[in-house]
Amino acid sequence: MATRNRTTVYRKHRDACKSARAPLSLSASDSFGGPVIEMVSGSFSRSNHSSYAPLNSDDPGPSSSDAFTIGMPPAWVDDSEEVTFNIQKVRDKMGELSKAHSKALMPTFGDNKGIQREVEMLIHDITDLLRNSEKRLQKLSTRGLSEESNLRKNVQRSLATDLQSLSMELRRKQSTYLKRLQQQKEGQDGIDLEFNMNGKMSRLDEEDELGGSGFDDYQTIKMKKGQHVSAEREREIQQVLGSVNDLAQIMKDLSALVIDQGTIVDRIDYNVQNVSTSVEEGFKQLQKAERTQREGPMVKCATILLILCFIMIVLLVLKNILL
Amino acid sequence: MVLVTSVRDYINRMLQDISGMKVLILDSETVSNVSIVYSQSELLQKEVFLVEMIDSISVSKESMSHLKAVYFIRPTSENIQKLRYQLAHPRFGEYHLFFSNLLKDTQIHILADSDEQEVVQQVQEYYADFVAGDPYHFTLNMASNHLYMIPAVVDPSGLQRFSDRVVDGIAAVFLALKRRPVIRYQRTSDTAKRIAQETAKLMYQHESALFDFRRTESSPLLLVIDRRDDPVTPLLNQWTYQAMVHELIGLQDNKVDLKAIGSLPKDQQVEVVLSSEQDAFFKSNMYENFGDIGMNIKRMVDDFQQVAKSNQNIQTVEDMARFVDNYPEYKKMQGNVSKHVTLVTEMSKLVEARKLMMVSQTEQDLACNGGQGAAYEAVTNLLNNESVSDIDRLRLVMLYALRYEKENPVQLMQLFNKLASRSPKYKPGLVQFLLKQAGVEKRTGDLFGNRDLLNIARNMARGLKGVENVYTQHQPLLFQTMESITRGRLRDVDYPFVGDHFQQGRPQEVVIFMVGGTTYEESRSVALQNATNSGIRFILGGSAVLNSKRFLKDLEEAQRISRSGSHMV
C-alpha cells in the first residue's frame, strides 16, 4: 500500500514560519515581560479564540504555556504501571512453573517433597500476584464522564484482558499437571497392589501351614508406604484444586471487565458515540438542575424579600426627606 | 480480503512505531473507515487508550501531556481549521498527523503556521479513505448521494463536491492497491464521464509520480457506471441474508440498529454487528436464501442447546474446571446464537406483516418474466389490497413502469392515478421522474433482456426450464457486465475508454465503481463471480449502499431540487 511522507515539507514550512516570527518577537520582548510567542501568535489566530490567556493576567490558568513542559502523568498511571510490571513477573514465574512441573512428574526414587514445595510456592506466588494485580486494577475504576475516566476504563480493560489470559493459562497448566498426577497415582497404586498381591500369593504359597492370618512385617510396611504415598498425592490434588477454585474466582471478576470480542461493545464507533451521548445527557441533566434551582421556591422567597427590603429602604429615605 | 487488509495495514503502521499511551482522534468519516476493520480490543492492545472525535476534542480543556495524539482525518478544510486551533493550543505531548487522502500545499502551510510549539512529529498521507465492509465491496458512505441525478446546470457546486469526493475515494482505493488503471465509463451518463475524466487527470497528470507503480502485464480496469442504468435492483425486495437485513432493517457500517423496529423487550441487544470477518456463521450464510438460513440457524441452536445441557450437568470437579475453561467460548456462542435468532425472527415478522411473499413474487415476475397483461392484473390487485404498504405499492408501480414504459400507456396512466389515490404520502410525479432519469432511452445495458435476440432466446430457455427459487431469480445487470468483461466483449460503443487509454485482451483486476450507490445483491453477485476463479478479480464500490428506502429518498431529494431548480431557470 502506498503512503506519502509530508513531514519534511511540513518541517521546512514550520522553520520558515518560525524565522519569520523571530525578528518580530525581538522588538516585543522589551515591552512585555511574558512569554513572547503568545502575543505574536495571537495576531495570527482568529479573533474568536479569546480563551488564549492574556499576557498580563496574574492567573494564566492552564494556559498553553503549561503544554511546553511534559506534564507529570496522574497518579493512577503508577497503578497501571505496577500492574504491567506484575504481569511481566507472572509471565516469568509461569516459565519456572512449567519447569518445576515437569521435574515433579519425573519418577524419582526418593520422595520429591522438595520439588513439590517449590511447585506449591510458585503457584502461591503467582496466585498472589494475580490477586494483587486484580485489586489494583479495581482501584482504577472510576465513575464520571470525563475523558480521563474513559482513558482509565480503557487501560483497565486492556490490563484485565492480559490478566485473564494469564490466569486461564495457569489453570490449563494446573489441570494438565493434575491429570498427569492422577495418572501417576493410579499407576503407582496399581503397581503396589500388584506387588502386594503377588507378595501375598507367594507368601501363602510358601507358608501355607502358617495359615496366613495376617500380613507379615514386610508387607505391612509396603502397604503403609503405599497408603502414605496415596495420601500425599491426595493432598497435592486437593491443593491444586484449591488454587483452581481461586483462579476461577479471579476469572469471574475479571470477565466483568473484559470486552467480548465481535460484539457491539467491541466497536470503536459505538464507544465513541456512547461517550458523546452520555456527556450530552449529563449536560442536559445539569441544565435541567440549574433551571430547577433557579426557579426554586427558596430563590423566589429570597427575591421577594429583597424587593421588600428595597421598598422599605426607599420609604424610609422618603420619610426622612419629607420630615 | 484485499481492501480490508489494506486498511488494517495502514492502521497498524500508524500505531506501531509510536510507543507509550496514545489517543486516536478521528473525524466523522474516518471513524467508519476504522471501526469497520479494527476492533476496540485490538486498539487497546496497541496501547491506544482513548478514542476521540476531532469535533469534541476542541471543547475539553484538560491537558493530557502524557498521551501522544494520533490524528487520522480527511484533509477537508473544516478539519484543517479545527486542527489549526488544536495545534495552537496543544493538549497532548506529541502530535502525529495522518491524512486519509492527498494534502494540498496550502493546507500544509496553514498547519505549519499554527504549530508554534512544534508538537507535530510527523505528517503522513495514508490512503484509507473508503469503508471496506466486505472483502470485495467498498463504499464511500456519502450523505448527499442524490446529487448524481441532478444535471450540472442546476447545481454546479454540488455536483463538483460529489465528483471530488468520488475521485478522492477511487484514488485512495488504487493507491491502497498500488495500481494505476485503464479507465472506461458508461457513455450515456454525464456524471460517470466527468468522474472518469477527472480521475484520469489526477492519476496521469496532476499526481502522476505518486501513481507511477510497477507495471504488471495487464493494467487493471476501472469501470465507472451509473446507478440509473439498473434502477430495478435497488427497488426489489431481497431474500439473501445480508441483502435482506439491509432491505428490511438497515445495515450501516456492518451494524444493525434494532431500535428502529421498536418491538423488542428492554434488555435485548439493540445494536448488533454483522461482519463476515468476525462471525463465522454469518460468513457462511450471508449469501444464502431465507429458507436455508432458517435451517442453518435451527442447527446452530440445537448445537448450542447440547452444549448448554452438558454445562448444566456438572458433577465432578473436573466438570467444573472444564466449564470454567470453556466459559468465554460458551458466552460468545450464546451471544451469537441470540443475535441471529433475533434478526431472523424480526425479519420473519416483517415479512408476515407486509405480505412480502406475495409482493415479492410479483416484483420478481415484473423484473424477469414477460407478459404485460398479466403484470397489469397482478399490480392492480396488489394496489387494491389493503395490507400492502405504501412503499411496496410505489415499488410495484415503478417496476411496472420501468418495464412496460412504452406498452399500453393508458393502463400505465391508470396505475399512476390509482397509486396517487391510495397512497397519501406519495409525492406525485415521482414515478415519472424516475422514468425521466432512468427510462429506456437513458439506459445502456439490456436491463430486461429484451433487446437483442440472444437475450430473448436465453430468457425463453430459462422460462421453460423453470427456476429453483422464484424469489431469487433476478440477476442484477452487473452480472451481465461482469460476464462481458470476462469474455473480453465489453462494447466500446457503450463503455468507451477515457482519452487515449487502451487495453489489449482481458484485465486481471477490475474495479467497478457505481455512481449513485451499490446494493448488497450486487456485492453478492461480485463475490460469487470471484469464487468461480475465472482469472479476473472484481471489486465493487459505490457512493453509498442502497436499499429501496434509500433509493427512493435519493429520488425524492433529486426531484425536489430539480423542481426548485427549474423554477429558478
mmCIF file of C-alpha atoms in Angstrom, chain A residues 1-11 13-15 17-18 21 37-38 40-42 44-46 49 51-52 62 64-74 76-77 80 146-148 150-159 161-162 164 168 171-172 175 178-179 182 241 244-245 247-248 251 255 258-273 275-276, chain B residues 6 9-10 13 21-22 26 31-32 34-36 38-45 48-53 57 60-62 64-67 81 84-85 87-91 93 102-105 108-109 111-113 115-127 175-176 178 207 210 213 252-255 271-273 278 317-318 320-322 324-325 327-328 331-332 339:
data_model
loop_
_atom_site.group_PDB
_atom_site.id
_atom_site.type_symbol
_atom_site.label_atom_id
_atom_site.label_comp_id
_atom_site.label_asym_id
_atom_site.label_seq_id
_atom_site.Cartn_x
_atom_site.Cartn_y
_atom_site.Cartn_z
ATOM 1 C CA MET A 1 0.000 0.000 0.000
ATOM 2 C CA ALA A 2 1.201 3.431 -0.924
ATOM 3 C CA THR A 3 1.896 6.199 1.536
ATOM 4 C CA ARG A 4 3.483 9.579 1.258
ATOM 5 C CA ASN A 5 5.556 11.331 3.874
ATOM 6 C CA ARG A 6 4.974 15.060 4.068
ATOM 7 C CA THR A 7 6.974 15.628 7.216
ATOM 8 C CA THR A 8 9.993 17.215 5.514
ATOM 9 C CA VAL A 9 7.863 19.699 3.600
ATOM 10 C CA TYR A 10 5.995 20.451 6.810
ATOM 11 C CA ARG A 11 9.173 20.981 8.831
ATOM 12 C CA HIS A 13 7.497 25.443 6.374
ATOM 13 C CA ARG A 14 7.441 25.391 10.115
ATOM 14 C CA ASP A 15 11.048 26.534 10.339
ATOM 15 C CA CYS A 17 7.425 30.469 9.785
ATOM 16 C CA LYS A 18 9.461 30.431 12.961
ATOM 17 C CA ARG A 21 8.221 35.319 13.516
ATOM 18 C CA ILE A 37 5.282 33.761 21.406
ATOM 19 C CA GLU A 38 1.793 34.000 22.807
ATOM 20 C CA VAL A 40 2.735 37.240 18.338
ATOM 21 C CA SER A 41 0.702 34.200 17.544
ATOM 22 C CA GLY A 42 -2.317 35.933 18.977
ATOM 23 C CA PHE A 44 -2.233 35.031 13.656
ATOM 24 C CA SER A 45 -5.004 33.139 15.329
ATOM 25 C CA ARG A 46 -8.580 34.090 14.721
ATOM 26 C CA HIS A 49 -10.111 32.340 20.260
ATOM 27 C CA SER A 51 -9.633 31.705 25.608
ATOM 28 C CA TYR A 52 -5.995 32.489 24.951
ATOM 29 C CA PRO A 62 -3.956 26.008 32.453
ATOM 30 C CA SER A 64 -0.786 26.797 26.615
ATOM 31 C CA SER A 65 2.463 27.694 28.313
ATOM 32 C CA ASP A 66 1.993 24.631 30.506
ATOM 33 C CA ALA A 67 1.920 22.435 27.477
ATOM 34 C CA PHE A 68 5.557 23.254 26.925
ATOM 35 C CA THR A 69 6.564 21.185 29.885
ATOM 36 C CA ILE A 70 5.954 17.481 29.632
ATOM 37 C CA GLY A 71 3.409 17.234 32.405
ATOM 38 C CA MET A 72 3.616 14.638 35.141
ATOM 39 C CA PRO A 73 1.225 11.805 34.478
ATOM 40 C CA PRO A 74 -1.561 11.448 37.024
ATOM 41 C CA TRP A 76 -3.370 6.272 38.549
ATOM 42 C CA VAL A 77 -0.731 5.723 35.885
ATOM 43 C CA SER A 80 -1.337 0.688 35.861
ATOM 44 C CA SER A 146 -14.691 12.931 31.623
ATOM 45 C CA GLU A 147 -12.146 11.933 29.042
ATOM 46 C CA GLU A 148 -9.844 10.980 31.888
ATOM 47 C CA ASN A 150 -12.709 6.921 29.676
ATOM 48 C CA LEU A 151 -8.959 6.649 29.417
ATOM 49 C CA ARG A 152 -8.761 4.872 32.758
ATOM 50 C CA LYS A 153 -11.531 2.487 31.790
ATOM 51 C CA ASN A 154 -9.726 1.524 28.609
ATOM 52 C CA VAL A 155 -6.411 0.988 30.406
ATOM 53 C CA GLN A 156 -8.263 -1.147 32.922
ATOM 54 C CA ARG A 157 -9.846 -3.224 30.161
ATOM 55 C CA SER A 158 -6.592 -3.866 28.401
ATOM 56 C CA LEU A 159 -4.833 -4.980 31.576
ATOM 57 C CA THR A 161 -7.655 -8.934 29.259
ATOM 58 C CA ASP A 162 -3.984 -9.695 29.858
ATOM 59 C CA GLN A 164 -7.489 -13.060 32.311
ATOM 60 C CA MET A 168 -6.523 -19.136 32.084
ATOM 61 C CA ARG A 171 -5.365 -23.057 35.132
ATOM 62 C CA ARG A 172 -4.706 -25.020 31.996
ATOM 63 C CA SER A 175 -5.208 -29.109 35.122
ATOM 64 C CA LEU A 178 -3.317 -32.637 37.866
ATOM 65 C CA LYS A 179 -4.263 -35.097 35.200
ATOM 66 C CA GLN A 182 -3.646 -38.737 38.840
ATOM 67 C CA LEU A 241 -7.981 -27.926 43.133
ATOM 68 C CA VAL A 244 -8.039 -23.818 40.583
ATOM 69 C CA ASN A 245 -11.002 -22.513 42.536
ATOM 70 C CA LEU A 247 -8.333 -18.682 39.903
ATOM 71 C CA ALA A 248 -11.898 -19.331 38.876
ATOM 72 C CA MET A 251 -11.512 -15.042 36.337
ATOM 73 C CA SER A 255 -14.578 -11.267 32.947
ATOM 74 C CA VAL A 258 -13.073 -7.670 29.661
ATOM 75 C CA ILE A 259 -14.741 -6.839 26.338
ATOM 76 C CA ASP A 260 -16.407 -9.642 24.403
ATOM 77 C CA GLN A 261 -14.867 -9.680 21.003
ATOM 78 C CA GLY A 262 -17.102 -9.418 17.983
ATOM 79 C CA THR A 263 -19.969 -7.780 19.832
ATOM 80 C CA ILE A 264 -21.207 -4.239 19.517
ATOM 81 C CA VAL A 265 -19.241 -3.240 22.633
ATOM 82 C CA ASP A 266 -16.061 -4.001 20.725
ATOM 83 C CA ARG A 267 -16.833 -1.407 18.045
ATOM 84 C CA ILE A 268 -14.896 1.840 18.171
ATOM 85 C CA ASP A 269 -17.735 3.946 16.762
ATOM 86 C CA TYR A 270 -20.175 2.556 19.336
ATOM 87 C CA ASN A 271 -17.846 3.521 22.183
ATOM 88 C CA VAL A 272 -17.178 6.984 20.793
ATOM 89 C CA GLN A 273 -20.886 7.658 20.304
ATOM 90 C CA VAL A 275 -19.264 8.761 25.371
ATOM 91 C CA SER A 276 -20.646 11.682 23.442
ATOM 92 C CA SER B 6 -5.042 -2.660 3.218
ATOM 93 C CA ASP B 9 -2.223 -2.472 7.426
ATOM 94 C CA TYR B 10 -2.449 1.294 7.298
ATOM 95 C CA ARG B 13 1.601 1.102 10.563
ATOM 96 C CA MET B 21 -0.104 5.685 25.751
ATOM 97 C CA LYS B 22 -1.868 7.071 22.721
ATOM 98 C CA LEU B 26 -10.869 10.623 14.123
ATOM 99 C CA VAL B 31 -14.431 6.698 12.318
ATOM 100 C CA SER B 32 -16.435 4.463 9.968
ATOM 101 C CA VAL B 34 -11.524 2.444 11.113
ATOM 102 C CA SER B 35 -14.385 0.862 13.099
ATOM 103 C CA ILE B 36 -15.339 -1.484 10.336
ATOM 104 C CA TYR B 38 -10.407 -2.635 13.612
ATOM 105 C CA SER B 39 -11.930 -3.539 16.952
ATOM 106 C CA GLN B 40 -11.668 -1.677 20.250
ATOM 107 C CA SER B 41 -9.826 -4.558 21.894
ATOM 108 C CA GLU B 42 -7.204 -4.517 19.149
ATOM 109 C CA LEU B 43 -6.717 -0.807 19.718
ATOM 110 C CA LEU B 44 -6.241 -1.462 23.419
ATOM 111 C CA GLN B 45 -3.552 -3.978 22.617
ATOM 112 C CA VAL B 48 -4.488 3.310 22.291
ATOM 113 C CA PHE B 49 -6.475 4.037 25.406
ATOM 114 C CA LEU B 50 -8.721 6.811 24.212
ATOM 115 C CA VAL B 51 -10.575 7.475 21.003
ATOM 116 C CA GLU B 52 -11.989 10.921 20.358
ATOM 117 C CA MET B 53 -13.654 12.819 17.584
ATOM 118 C CA ILE B 57 -11.814 17.376 21.464
ATOM 119 C CA SER B 60 -12.471 19.896 26.505
ATOM 120 C CA LYS B 61 -9.836 21.797 28.433
ATOM 121 C CA GLU B 62 -7.912 19.132 30.338
ATOM 122 C CA MET B 64 -3.088 15.259 28.982
ATOM 123 C CA SER B 65 0.522 15.654 28.078
ATOM 124 C CA HIS B 66 1.438 12.091 28.997
ATOM 125 C CA LEU B 67 -0.536 10.950 25.958
ATOM 126 C CA GLN B 81 -9.309 24.641 10.665
ATOM 127 C CA ARG B 84 -5.103 24.578 13.431
ATOM 128 C CA TYR B 85 -6.777 25.545 16.645
ATOM 129 C CA LEU B 87 -2.125 22.699 17.318
ATOM 130 C CA ALA B 88 -2.049 26.228 18.629
ATOM 131 C CA HIS B 89 -3.418 25.043 21.982
ATOM 132 C CA PRO B 90 -1.869 21.604 22.269
ATOM 133 C CA ARG B 91 -3.246 19.277 24.899
ATOM 134 C CA GLY B 93 2.625 15.614 24.405
ATOM 135 C CA LEU B 102 -3.839 13.974 -0.657
ATOM 136 C CA LEU B 103 -2.920 17.168 1.139
ATOM 137 C CA LYS B 104 -2.703 20.413 -0.708
ATOM 138 C CA ASP B 105 0.406 22.511 -0.169
ATOM 139 C CA ILE B 108 0.465 22.116 4.941
ATOM 140 C CA HIS B 109 1.396 25.814 5.137
ATOM 141 C CA LEU B 111 -0.772 23.757 9.718
ATOM 142 C CA ALA B 112 2.928 24.584 9.891
ATOM 143 C CA ASP B 113 1.992 28.167 10.665
ATOM 144 C CA ASP B 115 2.367 24.743 15.085
ATOM 145 C CA GLU B 116 4.434 27.202 17.104
ATOM 146 C CA GLN B 117 5.159 24.828 19.916
ATOM 147 C CA GLU B 118 6.463 22.276 17.433
ATOM 148 C CA VAL B 119 4.408 19.438 18.800
ATOM 149 C CA VAL B 120 3.902 17.791 15.413
ATOM 150 C CA GLN B 121 6.294 14.904 14.915
ATOM 151 C CA GLN B 122 5.125 13.622 11.538
ATOM 152 C CA VAL B 123 2.699 14.391 8.747
ATOM 153 C CA GLN B 124 1.791 11.459 6.518
ATOM 154 C CA GLU B 125 -0.748 10.532 3.885
ATOM 155 C CA TYR B 126 -2.207 7.058 4.456
ATOM 156 C CA TYR B 127 -4.841 6.436 1.829
ATOM 157 C CA LEU B 175 -3.228 3.872 -4.008
ATOM 158 C CA ALA B 176 -4.028 1.250 -1.407
ATOM 159 C CA LYS B 178 -0.783 0.207 -5.646
ATOM 160 C CA GLU B 207 -0.113 13.285 -9.347
ATOM 161 C CA LEU B 210 2.576 9.198 -6.978
ATOM 162 C CA PHE B 213 3.667 1.959 -9.819
ATOM 163 C CA GLN B 252 -24.830 0.644 8.376
ATOM 164 C CA ASP B 253 -21.067 0.020 8.579
ATOM 165 C CA ASN B 254 -21.862 -3.630 9.302
ATOM 166 C CA LYS B 255 -24.024 -2.657 12.258
ATOM 167 C CA GLU B 271 -27.413 -2.894 18.128
ATOM 168 C CA VAL B 272 -25.620 -5.881 16.715
ATOM 169 C CA VAL B 273 -22.633 -6.400 14.476
ATOM 170 C CA GLN B 278 -15.645 -11.804 12.893
ATOM 171 C CA VAL B 317 -14.653 -31.127 39.986
ATOM 172 C CA GLU B 318 -13.281 -31.913 36.573
ATOM 173 C CA MET B 320 -16.435 -27.650 36.944
ATOM 174 C CA ALA B 321 -12.922 -26.965 35.771
ATOM 175 C CA ARG B 322 -13.882 -27.714 32.193
ATOM 176 C CA VAL B 324 -14.833 -22.516 33.705
ATOM 177 C CA ASP B 325 -12.319 -23.147 30.962
ATOM 178 C CA TYR B 327 -16.989 -20.311 29.682
ATOM 179 C CA PRO B 328 -15.730 -17.486 27.424
ATOM 180 C CA LYS B 331 -20.721 -16.931 26.270
ATOM 181 C CA LYS B 332 -19.593 -15.917 22.809
ATOM 182 C CA LYS B 339 -28.162 -12.328 17.709
#
